[in-house]
């Protein structure tokens, strides 16, 4: 009989949480104790996916099925804990590729059931936002946070560990999506973001780019105009048979895409009167963004907490970190937990309590 709640103490000072992530092409498992990472394992199918120019959902699901048990075992072993020591199992239930998510969710449910441990459903995006806690365990809201991933880009105000307010967001594409699309136009391989960054190192931001609502549009921004400008620039050059520097295009795009995020994040922090800025999501692994944000925060006397690069892209330590937030709130999932392919940003940021209050 599954009933892990009898002796559960959610006040425990440093619970041990196993995190499992399988929303895209990374099968990951990690163990944290409080906010300290004890282990962090990843098996990626990105190399296989690169042959197809993007993530093929069926291939991702199969790769997760192959890898999940071994990755979880390795995470527990390398953490130096036993299965009995684990206080809760946190798993990404959405958003992401449905078949891929189902592998992690089903595995976590079976694992929780067999060990009679509490199960926690983690929203992937909240995992990205909770990654900052791993870098600075004493970090406490309020702060302003920049979320820049493949699916979402927004500037948020964190009033507490559980509640976020959207201050601004992309009106169209996410930043990561724009990096990936521009990479394709430049003939760079999947994943686009890191390859644009590499290519931009040999170039300079000398090609004029559209303004992306700089100084206007509140804290919102738009990526579709920038993407179209890059596509038009390359196609016009190609049609005229003129040579152009891919490195300059990459550098010009990168600085246009990043500068607006940095400028608006710092402005939002000042308006909100917070002294700390954090960031999360795959695009935050970008060195130009990291350096620009650091410079801007320093200039304005703001503390910047950036997760290490490996905790910006998909990983399970961030899922365990958000698992800890939910553990403390007493938000546990039942054996009826299932995966969700899409979750709107506003719903992502709601607490379970506020959702329940509305129902
Ligand atoms: O957060 P993430 O790993 O997955 C989602 O939850 O979406 O973000 C993936 C996105 C991709 O669009 C990828 O191209 C981008 O993050 N990305 C980067 C870099 N590394 C990953 N973008 C720019 N520079 C990077 N170094
Ligand atoms: Zn992600």
Coordinates of N, CA and C in Angstrom, one line a residue, residues 19-21 89-95 101 120-128 318-324 326 333 337 343:
X19 N 16.3 13.9 -7.8 CA 15.6 14.6 -9.0 C 15.8 13.8 -10.2
X20 N 14.7 13.7 -11.0 CA 14.7 13.0 -12.3 C 14.2 13.9 -13.4
X21 N 14.9 14.0 -14.5 CA 14.6 14.9 -15.6 C 14.6 14.1 -16.9
X89 N 11.2 11.9 -4.0 CA 11.6 11.8 -5.4 C 10.9 12.8 -6.2
X90 N 11.6 13.8 -6.8 CA 11.1 14.8 -7.6 C 11.3 14.5 -9.1
X91 N 10.2 14.7 -9.9 CA 10.4 14.4 -11.3 C 9.7 15.5 -12.1
X92 N 10.3 15.8 -13.3 CA 9.7 16.7 -14.2 C 8.5 16.1 -14.8
X93 N 7.3 16.7 -14.7 CA 6.1 16.2 -15.3 C 5.7 17.0 -16.5
X94 N 6.3 18.2 -16.7 CA 6.0 19.0 -17.9 C 6.7 20.3 -17.8
X95 N 6.8 21.1 -18.8 CA 6.4 20.8 -20.1 C 7.6 20.2 -20.9
X101 N 8.8 12.7 -21.4 CA 8.4 13.0 -20.0 C 7.8 11.7 -19.4
X120 N 7.2 14.1 -5.9 CA 6.9 15.5 -6.1 C 6.9 15.8 -7.6
X121 N 5.9 16.4 -8.1 CA 5.8 16.8 -9.5 C 6.4 18.1 -9.8
X122 N 7.4 18.2 -10.6 CA 8.1 19.5 -10.8 C 7.9 20.0 -12.2
X123 N 7.6 21.3 -12.3 CA 7.4 22.0 -13.6 C 8.8 22.3 -14.0
X124 N 9.2 21.9 -15.2 CA 10.6 22.1 -15.8 C 11.1 23.5 -15.6
X125 N 10.2 24.5 -16.0 CA 10.6 25.9 -16.0 C 10.9 26.4 -14.6
X126 N 10.1 25.9 -13.6 CA 10.4 26.2 -12.2 C 11.7 25.6 -11.8
X127 N 12.0 24.5 -12.4 CA 13.4 23.9 -12.1 C 14.5 24.9 -12.6
X128 N 14.3 25.4 -13.8 CA 15.3 26.4 -14.3 C 15.4 27.6 -13.3
X318 N 18.6 20.8 -10.8 CA 17.6 21.9 -10.7 C 16.2 21.4 -10.4
X319 N 15.9 20.2 -10.9 CA 14.6 19.6 -10.6 C 14.5 19.2 -9.1
X320 N 15.6 18.7 -8.6 CA 15.6 18.4 -7.1 C 15.5 19.7 -6.3
X321 N 16.2 20.8 -6.8 CA 16.1 22.0 -6.1 C 14.7 22.6 -6.0
X322 N 14.0 22.5 -7.1 CA 12.6 22.9 -7.1 C 11.7 21.9 -6.3
X323 N 12.2 20.7 -6.3 CA 11.5 19.6 -5.5 C 11.6 20.0 -4.0
X324 N 12.7 20.6 -3.6 CA 12.9 21.0 -2.2 C 11.9 22.1 -1.9
X326 N 9.0 22.6 -3.2 CA 7.6 22.0 -3.1 C 7.5 21.1 -1.9
X333 N 2.7 14.6 -5.1 CA 1.9 14.1 -6.1 C 1.4 12.7 -5.8
X337 N -0.2 10.7 -11.1 CA 0.6 11.8 -11.8 C 0.8 11.3 -13.2
X343 N 2.5 23.7 -20.7 CA 2.0 24.4 -19.5 C 2.2 25.9 -19.7

